[in-house]
CSV table of C-alpha atoms in Angstrom, one decimal:
chain,number,residue,atom,x,y,z
B,1,UNK,CA,-112.7,-164.1,-130.1
B,2,UNK,CA,-110.6,-164.3,-127.0
B,3,UNK,CA,-108.8,-167.4,-128.3
B,4,UNK,CA,-107.3,-165.4,-131.0
B,5,UNK,CA,-105.3,-163.2,-128.6
B,6,UNK,CA,-101.6,-163.7,-128.3
B,7,UNK,CA,-100.9,-165.4,-125.0
B,8,UNK,CA,-99.4,-163.2,-122.3
B,9,UNK,CA,-96.6,-165.6,-121.6
B,10,UNK,CA,-95.6,-165.6,-125.3
B,11,UNK,CA,-95.5,-161.8,-125.9
B,12,UNK,CA,-97.0,-159.6,-123.2
B,13,UNK,CA,-96.7,-156.4,-125.2
B,14,UNK,CA,-98.3,-157.9,-128.3
B,15,UNK,CA,-101.1,-159.3,-126.1
B,16,UNK,CA,-101.8,-155.9,-124.6
B,17,UNK,CA,-101.9,-154.1,-128.0
B,18,UNK,CA,-104.2,-156.8,-129.5
B,19,UNK,CA,-106.5,-156.7,-126.5
B,20,UNK,CA,-106.9,-152.9,-126.6
B,21,UNK,CA,-107.8,-153.1,-130.3
B,22,UNK,CA,-110.0,-156.2,-130.2
B,23,UNK,CA,-111.9,-155.2,-127.1
B,24,UNK,CA,-112.8,-151.9,-128.9
B,25,UNK,CA,-111.1,-149.7,-126.3
B,26,UNK,CA,-109.0,-147.6,-128.6
B,27,UNK,CA,-107.2,-147.5,-131.9
B,28,UNK,CA,-104.4,-145.5,-133.5
B,29,UNK,CA,-105.5,-142.4,-135.4
B,30,UNK,CA,-104.4,-140.7,-138.6
B,31,UNK,CA,-102.1,-138.5,-136.5
B,32,UNK,CA,-98.9,-140.2,-135.4
B,33,UNK,CA,-98.9,-141.0,-131.7
B,34,UNK,CA,-102.5,-140.0,-131.1
B,35,UNK,CA,-105.4,-142.4,-130.4
B,36,UNK,CA,-109.1,-142.6,-130.9
B,37,UNK,CA,-110.8,-143.8,-127.8
B,38,UNK,CA,-113.8,-145.9,-128.9
B,39,UNK,CA,-117.2,-145.8,-127.2
B,40,UNK,CA,-116.6,-148.9,-125.0
B,41,UNK,CA,-113.2,-147.6,-123.9
B,42,UNK,CA,-114.6,-144.1,-123.3
B,43,UNK,CA,-117.5,-145.6,-121.2
B,44,UNK,CA,-114.9,-147.0,-118.8
B,45,UNK,CA,-113.0,-143.7,-118.7
B,46,UNK,CA,-116.3,-141.9,-118.0
B,47,UNK,CA,-116.9,-144.2,-115.0
B,48,UNK,CA,-113.4,-143.5,-113.8
B,49,UNK,CA,-113.9,-139.8,-114.3
B,50,UNK,CA,-117.3,-139.8,-112.5
B,51,UNK,CA,-115.9,-141.5,-109.4
B,52,UNK,CA,-112.8,-139.3,-109.2
B,53,UNK,CA,-114.8,-136.1,-109.8
B,54,UNK,CA,-117.1,-137.1,-106.9
B,55,UNK,CA,-114.1,-137.7,-104.7
B,56,UNK,CA,-112.5,-134.4,-105.6
B,57,UNK,CA,-115.7,-132.5,-104.9
B,58,UNK,CA,-116.1,-134.3,-101.6
B,59,UNK,CA,-112.6,-133.0,-100.6
B,60,UNK,CA,-113.6,-129.4,-101.4
B,61,UNK,CA,-112.4,-129.0,-105.0
B,62,UNK,CA,-114.2,-127.2,-107.8
B,63,UNK,CA,-113.9,-127.7,-111.6
B,64,UNK,CA,-112.8,-124.9,-114.0
B,65,UNK,CA,-111.3,-124.8,-117.5
B,66,UNK,CA,-108.3,-123.0,-118.8
B,67,UNK,CA,-107.0,-122.3,-122.4
B,68,UNK,CA,-105.4,-125.0,-124.5
B,69,UNK,CA,-102.7,-122.6,-125.9
B,70,UNK,CA,-100.1,-121.0,-123.6
B,71,UNK,CA,-97.9,-118.1,-124.6
B,72,UNK,CA,-94.3,-119.2,-124.9
B,73,UNK,CA,-93.1,-116.4,-122.5
B,74,UNK,CA,-95.1,-118.0,-119.7
B,75,UNK,CA,-92.8,-121.1,-119.8
B,76,UNK,CA,-89.7,-119.1,-119.3
B,77,UNK,CA,-90.8,-117.8,-116.0
B,78,UNK,CA,-90.1,-121.0,-114.1
B,79,UNK,CA,-86.8,-122.4,-115.2
B,80,UNK,CA,-86.9,-126.0,-114.0
B,81,UNK,CA,-90.5,-126.4,-115.3
B,82,UNK,CA,-89.5,-125.4,-118.9
B,83,UNK,CA,-86.4,-127.6,-118.7
B,84,UNK,CA,-88.7,-130.5,-117.8
B,85,UNK,CA,-91.1,-130.1,-120.7
B,86,UNK,CA,-89.1,-128.2,-123.5
B,87,UNK,CA,-88.4,-131.4,-125.5
B,88,UNK,CA,-92.1,-132.5,-125.5
B,89,UNK,CA,-93.8,-129.2,-126.5
B,90,UNK,CA,-95.8,-128.8,-129.7
B,91,UNK,CA,-95.6,-125.1,-130.9
B,92,UNK,CA,-98.2,-123.1,-132.9
B,93,UNK,CA,-96.4,-120.6,-135.0
B,94,UNK,CA,-99.0,-119.5,-137.6
B,95,UNK,CA,-102.7,-118.7,-137.6
B,96,UNK,CA,-103.8,-119.1,-141.2
B,97,UNK,CA,-103.7,-121.4,-144.3
B,98,UNK,CA,-104.1,-120.5,-147.9
B,99,UNK,CA,-104.3,-122.1,-151.3
B,100,UNK,CA,-100.9,-122.7,-152.9
B,101,UNK,CA,-100.4,-120.3,-155.9
B,102,UNK,CA,-99.0,-123.2,-158.0
B,103,UNK,CA,-102.0,-125.3,-157.3
B,104,UNK,CA,-100.3,-127.7,-154.9
B,105,UNK,CA,-103.0,-127.7,-152.3
B,106,UNK,CA,-103.2,-126.0,-148.9
B,107,UNK,CA,-100.1,-124.3,-147.4
B,108,UNK,CA,-99.3,-122.2,-144.4
B,109,UNK,CA,-99.7,-118.5,-145.0
B,110,UNK,CA,-96.2,-117.2,-144.3
B,111,UNK,CA,-97.6,-113.7,-143.6
B,112,UNK,CA,-99.8,-115.1,-140.8
B,113,UNK,CA,-96.9,-115.7,-138.4
B,114,UNK,CA,-97.8,-115.1,-134.7
B,115,UNK,CA,-96.0,-112.4,-132.8
B,116,UNK,CA,-95.4,-114.8,-130.0
B,117,UNK,CA,-95.5,-118.6,-130.4
B,118,UNK,CA,-98.1,-120.5,-128.5
B,119,UNK,CA,-97.5,-123.9,-126.8
B,120,UNK,CA,-100.1,-126.6,-126.8
B,121,UNK,CA,-100.4,-127.3,-123.1
B,122,UNK,CA,-98.2,-130.2,-121.8
B,123,UNK,CA,-99.6,-129.2,-118.4
B,124,UNK,CA,-101.3,-126.1,-117.2
B,125,UNK,CA,-99.4,-124.6,-114.3
B,126,UNK,CA,-98.2,-121.6,-116.2
B,127,UNK,CA,-101.5,-120.5,-117.7
B,128,UNK,CA,-103.4,-121.2,-114.4
B,129,UNK,CA,-101.0,-119.3,-112.2
B,130,UNK,CA,-101.3,-116.3,-114.5
B,131,UNK,CA,-105.1,-116.4,-113.6
B,132,UNK,CA,-104.5,-117.0,-109.9
B,133,UNK,CA,-102.5,-113.7,-109.8
B,134,UNK,CA,-105.8,-112.0,-110.5
B,135,UNK,CA,-108.0,-114.2,-108.3
B,136,UNK,CA,-105.9,-114.1,-105.1
B,137,UNK,CA,-105.6,-110.9,-103.1
B,138,UNK,CA,-106.1,-111.9,-99.4
B,139,UNK,CA,-105.9,-114.8,-97.1
B,140,UNK,CA,-109.7,-114.8,-97.4
B,141,UNK,CA,-109.3,-116.1,-101.0
B,142,UNK,CA,-107.4,-119.1,-99.7
B,143,UNK,CA,-107.3,-122.0,-100.0
B,144,UNK,CA,-108.1,-122.0,-103.7
B,145,UNK,CA,-108.9,-125.6,-104.7
B,146,UNK,CA,-109.3,-126.0,-108.5
B,147,UNK,CA,-109.4,-129.0,-110.8
B,148,UNK,CA,-109.5,-129.2,-114.6
B,149,UNK,CA,-110.6,-132.0,-116.8
B,150,UNK,CA,-108.7,-131.6,-120.1
B,151,UNK,CA,-106.5,-133.0,-122.8
B,152,UNK,CA,-102.8,-132.3,-123.0
B,153,UNK,CA,-100.0,-132.9,-125.5
B,154,UNK,CA,-96.5,-134.1,-124.9
B,155,UNK,CA,-94.6,-135.0,-128.1
B,156,UNK,CA,-93.7,-138.6,-127.4
B,157,UNK,CA,-91.6,-140.4,-129.9
B,158,UNK,CA,-92.4,-144.0,-128.8
B,159,UNK,CA,-96.1,-144.4,-128.2
B,160,UNK,CA,-98.4,-147.2,-127.0
B,161,UNK,CA,-102.2,-146.9,-126.7
B,162,UNK,CA,-103.2,-145.4,-123.3
B,163,UNK,CA,-99.8,-146.0,-121.7
B,164,UNK,CA,-97.9,-143.3,-123.7
B,165,UNK,CA,-99.5,-141.1,-126.3
B,166,UNK,CA,-98.8,-137.7,-127.7
B,167,UNK,CA,-102.2,-136.5,-126.6
B,168,UNK,CA,-104.1,-137.9,-123.6
B,169,UNK,CA,-107.0,-137.0,-121.4
B,170,UNK,CA,-106.5,-136.3,-117.7
B,171,UNK,CA,-107.4,-134.2,-114.8
B,172,UNK,CA,-105.0,-131.7,-113.2
B,173,UNK,CA,-105.6,-130.2,-109.8
B,174,UNK,CA,-104.0,-126.8,-109.0
B,175,UNK,CA,-104.3,-125.4,-105.5
B,176,UNK,CA,-103.0,-122.4,-103.5
B,177,UNK,CA,-102.6,-122.2,-99.7
B,178,UNK,CA,-101.6,-119.8,-96.9
B,179,UNK,CA,-99.0,-122.0,-95.4
B,180,UNK,CA,-96.4,-124.6,-96.4
B,181,UNK,CA,-97.9,-127.2,-94.1
B,182,UNK,CA,-101.4,-126.7,-95.6
B,183,UNK,CA,-99.9,-127.3,-99.1
B,184,UNK,CA,-98.1,-130.4,-98.0
B,185,UNK,CA,-101.2,-131.7,-96.3
B,186,UNK,CA,-103.1,-131.2,-99.6
B,187,UNK,CA,-100.5,-133.1,-101.7
B,188,UNK,CA,-100.7,-136.0,-99.2
B,189,UNK,CA,-104.5,-135.9,-99.1
B,190,UNK,CA,-104.7,-136.2,-102.9
B,191,UNK,CA,-102.2,-139.1,-102.9
B,192,UNK,CA,-104.6,-140.8,-100.5
B,193,UNK,CA,-107.6,-140.0,-102.8
B,194,UNK,CA,-105.7,-141.6,-105.7
B,195,UNK,CA,-104.8,-144.7,-103.7
B,196,UNK,CA,-108.4,-145.0,-102.5
B,197,UNK,CA,-109.7,-144.9,-106.1
B,198,UNK,CA,-107.1,-147.3,-107.4
B,199,UNK,CA,-107.7,-149.9,-104.8
B,200,UNK,CA,-111.5,-149.6,-104.2
B,201,UNK,CA,-112.6,-149.0,-107.8
B,202,UNK,CA,-109.9,-150.3,-110.0
B,203,UNK,CA,-109.2,-153.2,-107.6
B,204,UNK,CA,-105.5,-152.4,-108.2
B,205,UNK,CA,-103.2,-152.4,-105.1
B,206,UNK,CA,-100.7,-149.5,-105.0
B,207,UNK,CA,-97.7,-148.5,-103.0
B,208,UNK,CA,-97.7,-144.9,-101.7
B,209,UNK,CA,-94.4,-143.1,-101.6
B,210,UNK,CA,-92.3,-140.1,-102.7
B,211,UNK,CA,-90.1,-139.7,-105.8
B,212,UNK,CA,-86.4,-139.1,-105.7
B,213,UNK,CA,-85.1,-135.7,-106.7
B,214,UNK,CA,-84.3,-136.9,-110.3
B,215,UNK,CA,-87.8,-138.4,-110.7
B,216,UNK,CA,-89.8,-135.4,-109.4
B,217,UNK,CA,-92.2,-133.4,-111.5
B,218,UNK,CA,-90.5,-130.4,-113.2
B,219,UNK,CA,-90.7,-127.5,-110.8
B,220,UNK,CA,-91.8,-129.5,-107.7
B,221,UNK,CA,-90.1,-129.6,-104.3
B,222,UNK,CA,-91.6,-133.0,-103.6
B,223,UNK,CA,-93.6,-135.5,-105.7
B,224,UNK,CA,-95.9,-138.1,-104.0
B,225,UNK,CA,-96.8,-141.1,-106.1
B,226,UNK,CA,-98.8,-144.3,-106.2
B,227,UNK,CA,-97.0,-147.2,-107.9
B,228,UNK,CA,-98.7,-150.3,-109.3
B,229,UNK,CA,-97.3,-153.6,-110.5
B,230,UNK,CA,-98.4,-155.0,-113.8
B,231,UNK,CA,-98.7,-158.7,-114.6
B,232,UNK,CA,-95.4,-158.7,-116.6
B,233,UNK,CA,-93.5,-157.6,-113.6
B,234,UNK,CA,-93.1,-154.0,-114.6
B,235,UNK,CA,-94.2,-151.1,-112.4
B,236,UNK,CA,-96.5,-148.3,-113.6
B,237,UNK,CA,-96.8,-144.9,-112.1
B,238,UNK,CA,-100.5,-144.5,-111.6
B,239,UNK,CA,-100.9,-141.0,-110.2
B,240,UNK,CA,-98.8,-138.2,-108.8
B,241,UNK,CA,-99.3,-135.3,-106.4
B,242,UNK,CA,-96.8,-132.5,-106.3
B,243,UNK,CA,-95.8,-130.0,-103.6
B,244,UNK,CA,-94.6,-126.9,-105.6
B,245,UNK,CA,-93.6,-124.7,-102.7
B,246,UNK,CA,-93.7,-121.0,-103.7
B,247,UNK,CA,-91.9,-121.5,-107.1
B,248,UNK,CA,-94.9,-120.7,-109.3
B,249,UNK,CA,-96.3,-118.1,-107.0
B,250,UNK,CA,-92.9,-116.2,-107.2
B,251,UNK,CA,-92.7,-116.8,-111.0
B,252,UNK,CA,-96.2,-115.3,-111.6
B,253,UNK,CA,-96.1,-112.8,-108.6
B,254,UNK,CA,-99.1,-114.4,-106.8
B,255,UNK,CA,-99.1,-112.6,-103.5
B,256,UNK,CA,-101.7,-112.3,-100.8
B,257,UNK,CA,-102.3,-110.1,-97.8
B,258,UNK,CA,-101.7,-112.3,-94.7
B,259,UNK,CA,-103.8,-112.2,-91.5
B,260,UNK,CA,-101.2,-109.9,-90.0
B,261,UNK,CA,-101.5,-107.5,-92.9
B,262,UNK,CA,-98.2,-108.2,-94.7
B,263,UNK,CA,-97.6,-109.4,-98.3
B,264,UNK,CA,-96.5,-113.0,-98.9
B,265,UNK,CA,-96.4,-115.6,-101.7
B,266,UNK,CA,-98.9,-118.4,-101.6
B,267,UNK,CA,-97.9,-122.1,-101.4
B,268,UNK,CA,-98.9,-124.4,-104.3
B,269,UNK,CA,-99.7,-127.9,-105.3
B,270,UNK,CA,-100.6,-129.8,-108.4
B,271,UNK,CA,-101.8,-133.4,-108.9
B,272,UNK,CA,-103.1,-135.5,-111.8
B,273,UNK,CA,-104.1,-138.9,-113.2
B,274,UNK,CA,-104.7,-139.6,-116.9
B,275,UNK,CA,-106.0,-142.2,-119.4
B,276,UNK,CA,-102.9,-144.1,-118.5
B,277,UNK,CA,-105.1,-145.6,-115.8
B,278,UNK,CA,-107.0,-147.4,-118.7
B,279,UNK,CA,-103.8,-149.2,-119.5
B,280,UNK,CA,-103.2,-150.0,-115.9
B,281,UNK,CA,-106.7,-151.5,-115.6
B,282,UNK,CA,-106.2,-153.7,-118.7
B,283,UNK,CA,-102.8,-155.0,-117.4
B,284,UNK,CA,-103.8,-155.5,-113.8
B,285,UNK,CA,-106.6,-158.1,-114.3
B,286,UNK,CA,-107.0,-159.2,-117.9
B,287,UNK,CA,-106.2,-162.8,-119.1
B,288,UNK,CA,-105.6,-164.7,-122.3
B,289,UNK,CA,-109.3,-164.6,-123.1
B,290,UNK,CA,-109.7,-160.8,-122.9
B,291,UNK,CA,-110.5,-158.1,-120.5
B,292,UNK,CA,-111.4,-158.7,-116.9
B,293,UNK,CA,-113.1,-155.6,-115.5
B,294,UNK,CA,-113.9,-154.8,-111.8
B,295,UNK,CA,-117.6,-154.4,-111.5
B,296,UNK,CA,-117.4,-150.9,-110.2
B,297,UNK,CA,-115.9,-149.7,-113.5
B,298,UNK,CA,-117.5,-152.0,-116.0
B,299,UNK,CA,-119.8,-150.2,-118.4
B,300,UNK,CA,-121.9,-153.4,-118.5
B,301,UNK,CA,-122.0,-155.3,-115.3
B,302,UNK,CA,-124.4,-158.0,-116.4
B,303,UNK,CA,-125.0,-159.2,-120.0
B,304,UNK,CA,-128.1,-161.4,-120.7
B,305,UNK,CA,-128.1,-163.7,-123.7
B,306,UNK,CA,-131.2,-165.5,-124.8
B,307,UNK,CA,-131.0,-169.1,-126.1
B,308,UNK,CA,-133.8,-169.9,-128.6
B,309,UNK,CA,-134.8,-171.7,-131.8
B,310,UNK,CA,-138.0,-170.0,-132.7
B,311,UNK,CA,-139.5,-166.5,-132.6
B,312,UNK,CA,-142.1,-167.7,-130.1
B,313,UNK,CA,-139.4,-168.9,-127.7
B,314,UNK,CA,-137.5,-165.6,-128.1
B,315,UNK,CA,-140.7,-163.6,-127.4
B,316,UNK,CA,-141.3,-165.5,-124.1
B,317,UNK,CA,-137.7,-165.0,-123.0
B,318,UNK,CA,-138.0,-161.3,-123.9
B,319,UNK,CA,-141.0,-161.0,-121.6
B,320,UNK,CA,-139.2,-162.6,-118.7
B,321,UNK,CA,-136.0,-160.7,-119.2
B,322,UNK,CA,-137.9,-157.4,-119.4
B,323,UNK,CA,-138.9,-157.9,-115.8
B,324,UNK,CA,-135.5,-159.1,-114.8
B,325,UNK,CA,-133.6,-156.2,-116.3
B,326,UNK,CA,-136.0,-153.8,-114.6
B,327,UNK,CA,-135.3,-155.4,-111.2
B,328,UNK,CA,-131.6,-155.4,-111.7
B,329,UNK,CA,-131.6,-151.7,-112.8
B,330,UNK,CA,-133.6,-150.8,-109.7
B,331,UNK,CA,-130.6,-152.1,-107.7
B,332,UNK,CA,-128.3,-149.7,-109.6
B,333,UNK,CA,-126.8,-152.6,-111.8
B,334,UNK,CA,-126.0,-151.8,-115.4
B,335,UNK,CA,-127.5,-154.5,-117.7
B,336,UNK,CA,-127.4,-155.2,-121.4
B,337,UNK,CA,-130.0,-157.6,-122.9
B,338,UNK,CA,-128.5,-158.8,-126.2
B,339,UNK,CA,-131.4,-160.2,-128.2
B,340,UNK,CA,-129.8,-159.4,-131.6
B,341,UNK,CA,-130.8,-161.9,-134.2
B,342,UNK,CA,-127.7,-161.2,-136.3
B,343,UNK,CA,-125.3,-163.1,-134.0
B,344,UNK,CA,-125.5,-166.6,-132.4
B,345,UNK,CA,-125.3,-167.1,-128.6
B,346,UNK,CA,-121.8,-168.5,-128.8
B,347,UNK,CA,-120.5,-165.4,-130.6
B,348,UNK,CA,-122.1,-163.2,-128.0
B,349,UNK,CA,-120.6,-165.3,-125.1
B,350,UNK,CA,-117.1,-164.8,-126.7
B,351,UNK,CA,-117.8,-161.1,-127.2
B,352,UNK,CA,-118.7,-160.4,-123.5
B,353,UNK,CA,-115.8,-162.6,-122.4
B,354,UNK,CA,-113.4,-160.5,-124.5
B,355,UNK,CA,-114.9,-157.2,-123.2
B,356,UNK,CA,-114.6,-158.3,-119.6
B,357,UNK,CA,-118.3,-158.1,-118.6
B,358,UNK,CA,-118.3,-159.3,-114.9
B,359,UNK,CA,-121.4,-161.5,-115.1
B,360,UNK,CA,-123.3,-163.2,-118.0
B,361,UNK,CA,-126.8,-164.7,-117.7
B,362,UNK,CA,-128.0,-167.2,-120.3
B,363,UNK,CA,-131.7,-168.0,-120.5
B,364,UNK,CA,-133.5,-170.5,-122.7
B,365,UNK,CA,-136.9,-172.3,-123.0
B,366,UNK,CA,-135.9,-174.9,-120.5
B,367,UNK,CA,-134.9,-172.2,-118.0
B,368,UNK,CA,-138.4,-170.7,-118.4
B,369,UNK,CA,-140.0,-174.1,-117.7
B,370,UNK,CA,-137.8,-174.7,-114.7
B,371,UNK,CA,-137.6,-171.1,-113.5
B,372,UNK,CA,-133.8,-171.2,-113.7
B,373,UNK,CA,-131.0,-169.3,-115.3
B,374,UNK,CA,-127.3,-169.9,-116.0
B,375,UNK,CA,-124.9,-167.4,-114.4
B,376,UNK,CA,-121.3,-167.2,-115.6
B,377,UNK,CA,-118.5,-165.2,-113.8
B,378,UNK,CA,-115.9,-163.6,-116.0
B,379,UNK,CA,-113.1,-163.6,-113.5
B,380,UNK,CA,-113.1,-167.3,-112.8
B,381,UNK,CA,-115.0,-168.5,-115.8
B,382,UNK,CA,-117.2,-170.6,-113.5
B,383,UNK,CA,-120.9,-171.2,-114.2
B,384,UNK,CA,-123.8,-172.0,-112.0
B,385,UNK,CA,-127.5,-172.7,-112.6
B,386,UNK,CA,-129.9,-171.3,-110.0
B,387,UNK,CA,-133.5,-170.4,-109.5
B,388,UNK,CA,-134.7,-167.1,-111.0
B,389,UNK,CA,-136.2,-166.4,-107.6
B,390,UNK,CA,-132.7,-166.0,-106.2
B,391,UNK,CA,-131.1,-164.4,-109.2
B,392,UNK,CA,-131.1,-160.7,-108.2
B,393,UNK,CA,-129.6,-161.4,-104.8
B,394,UNK,CA,-127.0,-163.7,-106.2
B,395,UNK,CA,-126.0,-161.1,-108.9
B,396,UNK,CA,-125.6,-158.4,-106.2
B,397,UNK,CA,-123.5,-160.8,-104.0
B,398,UNK,CA,-121.3,-161.9,-106.9
B,399,UNK,CA,-120.6,-158.4,-108.2
B,400,UNK,CA,-119.3,-157.5,-104.7
B,401,UNK,CA,-117.4,-160.8,-104.4
B,402,UNK,CA,-115.7,-160.3,-107.9
B,403,UNK,CA,-114.6,-156.8,-106.9
B,404,UNK,CA,-113.0,-158.0,-103.7
B,405,UNK,CA,-111.5,-161.1,-105.4
B,406,UNK,CA,-109.8,-159.1,-108.1
B,407,UNK,CA,-108.2,-156.9,-105.6
B,408,UNK,CA,-107.0,-159.7,-103.4
B,409,UNK,CA,-105.6,-161.6,-106.4
B,410,UNK,CA,-103.7,-158.5,-107.6
B,411,UNK,CA,-102.5,-157.8,-104.1
B,412,UNK,CA,-101.2,-161.4,-103.6
B,413,UNK,CA,-99.5,-161.2,-107.0
B,414,UNK,CA,-97.9,-157.8,-106.2
B,415,UNK,CA,-96.7,-158.9,-102.7
B,416,UNK,CA,-95.1,-162.0,-104.3
B,417,UNK,CA,-93.1,-159.6,-106.5
B,418,UNK,CA,-91.5,-157.5,-103.8
B,419,UNK,CA,-88.1,-158.9,-103.1
B,420,UNK,CA,-85.5,-157.7,-100.6
B,421,UNK,CA,-81.9,-157.9,-101.8
B,422,UNK,CA,-78.6,-156.8,-100.2
B,423,UNK,CA,-76.1,-157.2,-103.0
B,424,UNK,CA,-75.9,-155.9,-106.5
B,425,UNK,CA,-75.6,-159.5,-107.9
B,426,UNK,CA,-78.9,-160.4,-106.2
B,427,UNK,CA,-80.4,-157.1,-107.5
B,428,UNK,CA,-79.6,-158.0,-111.1
B,429,UNK,CA,-80.6,-161.6,-110.8
B,430,UNK,CA,-84.1,-160.7,-109.4
B,431,UNK,CA,-84.7,-158.2,-112.2
B,432,UNK,CA,-83.6,-160.7,-114.9
B,433,UNK,CA,-85.4,-163.8,-113.6
B,434,UNK,CA,-88.4,-162.6,-111.5
B,435,UNK,CA,-89.1,-158.9,-112.1
B,436,UNK,CA,-91.3,-156.8,-109.8
B,437,UNK,CA,-90.2,-154.5,-107.1
B,438,UNK,CA,-86.7,-154.8,-105.7
B,439,UNK,CA,-86.4,-153.5,-102.2
B,440,UNK,CA,-82.8,-152.4,-101.7
B,441,UNK,CA,-80.6,-149.9,-99.9
B,442,UNK,CA,-79.5,-146.8,-101.8
B,443,UNK,CA,-77.0,-144.2,-100.7
B,444,UNK,CA,-79.3,-141.3,-101.6
B,445,UNK,CA,-77.2,-139.8,-104.4
B,446,UNK,CA,-78.5,-139.1,-107.9
B,447,UNK,CA,-75.2,-140.4,-109.3
B,448,UNK,CA,-75.8,-143.9,-107.9
B,449,UNK,CA,-79.4,-143.8,-109.0
B,450,UNK,CA,-78.3,-143.0,-112.6
B,451,UNK,CA,-75.6,-145.7,-112.6
B,452,UNK,CA,-78.1,-148.4,-111.5
B,453,UNK,CA,-80.5,-147.3,-114.2
B,454,UNK,CA,-77.7,-147.4,-116.8
B,455,UNK,CA,-76.6,-150.9,-115.7
B,456,UNK,CA,-80.1,-152.5,-115.2
B,457,UNK,CA,-82.8,-150.2,-116.7
B,458,UNK,CA,-84.4,-150.2,-113.3
B,459,UNK,CA,-85.4,-146.9,-111.6
B,460,UNK,CA,-86.3,-146.0,-108.1
B,461,UNK,CA,-90.1,-146.1,-108.3
B,462,UNK,CA,-90.6,-144.5,-104.8
B,463,UNK,CA,-89.4,-144.2,-101.3
B,464,UNK,CA,-92.3,-145.8,-99.6
B,465,UNK,CA,-94.3,-143.7,-97.1
B,466,UNK,CA,-94.1,-146.6,-94.6
B,467,UNK,CA,-90.4,-147.3,-95.1
B,468,UNK,CA,-88.8,-148.3,-91.8
B,469,UNK,CA,-85.5,-147.0,-90.6
B,470,UNK,CA,-83.0,-149.7,-91.2
B,471,UNK,CA,-79.2,-149.4,-91.1
B,472,UNK,CA,-77.7,-150.9,-94.2
B,473,UNK,CA,-75.3,-150.3,-97.1
B,474,UNK,CA,-76.1,-149.3,-100.7
B,475,UNK,CA,-76.3,-152.3,-103.1
B,476,UNK,CA,-74.0,-150.6,-105.6
B,477,UNK,CA,-71.6,-148.4,-103.7
B,478,UNK,CA,-71.5,-149.9,-100.2
B,479,UNK,CA,-72.1,-146.5,-98.7
B,480,UNK,CA,-74.3,-146.1,-95.7
B,481,UNK,CA,-78.1,-146.1,-96.0
B,482,UNK,CA,-80.9,-145.8,-93.4
B,483,UNK,CA,-83.8,-147.3,-95.3
B,484,UNK,CA,-84.8,-149.4,-98.3
B,485,UNK,CA,-86.3,-148.0,-101.5
B,486,UNK,CA,-88.2,-149.7,-104.3
B,487,UNK,CA,-86.6,-150.2,-107.7
B,488,UNK,CA,-88.3,-151.7,-110.8
B,489,UNK,CA,-88.3,-151.7,-114.5
B,490,UNK,CA,-91.3,-149.6,-115.5
B,491,UNK,CA,-93.6,-148.3,-118.2
């Protein structure tokens, strides 16, 4: 199966699209720009969701749910927010259908027009802050730390499965605080949570930083981001956390009584990651044979395939594997024993290779006689034969080793694709021949940022949190600069 994939070096975009489809992660639906997430893809998303949800709750957040439809008037209350999303909004104008009088099927009932149009949420700040106005009265009600798992809609014209779809799944955190410093601390904390998840579960190294003014979330005073590097040398924004100041509190009149007894507006944040992480996971580790999944997020960590010629042989292997799977599951390892008689072992090997199962165990009659098993790693494609007595410990050891190895490989790759340049000729050459992150001086103006984007299609991905003060001159204008920022072409 994996051999049928387009090679990454030939056409990376085509390889990605084929892999998502052939590995049964997702497919396009009958609605333009919207996808069907298939069971195997959704199982990965569920593991992501479970870990993130645990991390959110460990940092004091609670889950809630808010309406899908938002009154249009809510959007007009925060000007920069509506400007940022106006072109992406889907609008509900009617509430009823009817049979066409001329027998031409179902039509919209023109008499069922809504008094006020409703927006299908592109994000939920406006509807949530309308609720917060009723929930927050005093400093005793703060901080309010709420997360929502939901779907949203942004009417994208050019779509790609997981990376950019009109509807996608995500979580969105929305918090309210007494002070500016508390809110800023929250945005930074959630950036750290996202980075922790990306690196320790996805095995995907990220760079933490802040966005420039032109790249900020609509309505935010600051946007904190984690940026990842994909195998084709393009960057991907993997998660963002926004300091909203008092903008939404003022727009929706969310005041509280302070400890001193006066009235003040609360300080706000929002933060989110989406099913875009699924695309990031695919592009961070996978190869020309199929998916490569980090064990912590793999729906199946170990697949066991029997090798047999007779029903009697299969029965004996079944009995041994039943004990083995029970032992593995007792260690918290997810196992699938594939003893289907409808497919041959070679087909099954290719299937699990394509789907990125971290470890595969093959067991046949000779293995039963010799008390051995063949163990194959997905990341390196290496195989080893070992005693069944040592199998459980070796599986545990390898799953941990694979997780670390995938991260280190991705980190080395990413670090090799960070290039410092000092002239615009160097800047263009690196983008055209090498790709990756280009570390360069920038004069801090939106005009220069836009010119560079127009000339090269590269954007400032972030101003790194650990950027050092360094006197220099902007690669384009020659104006003074005190630190380097990271540019890249991006998804």
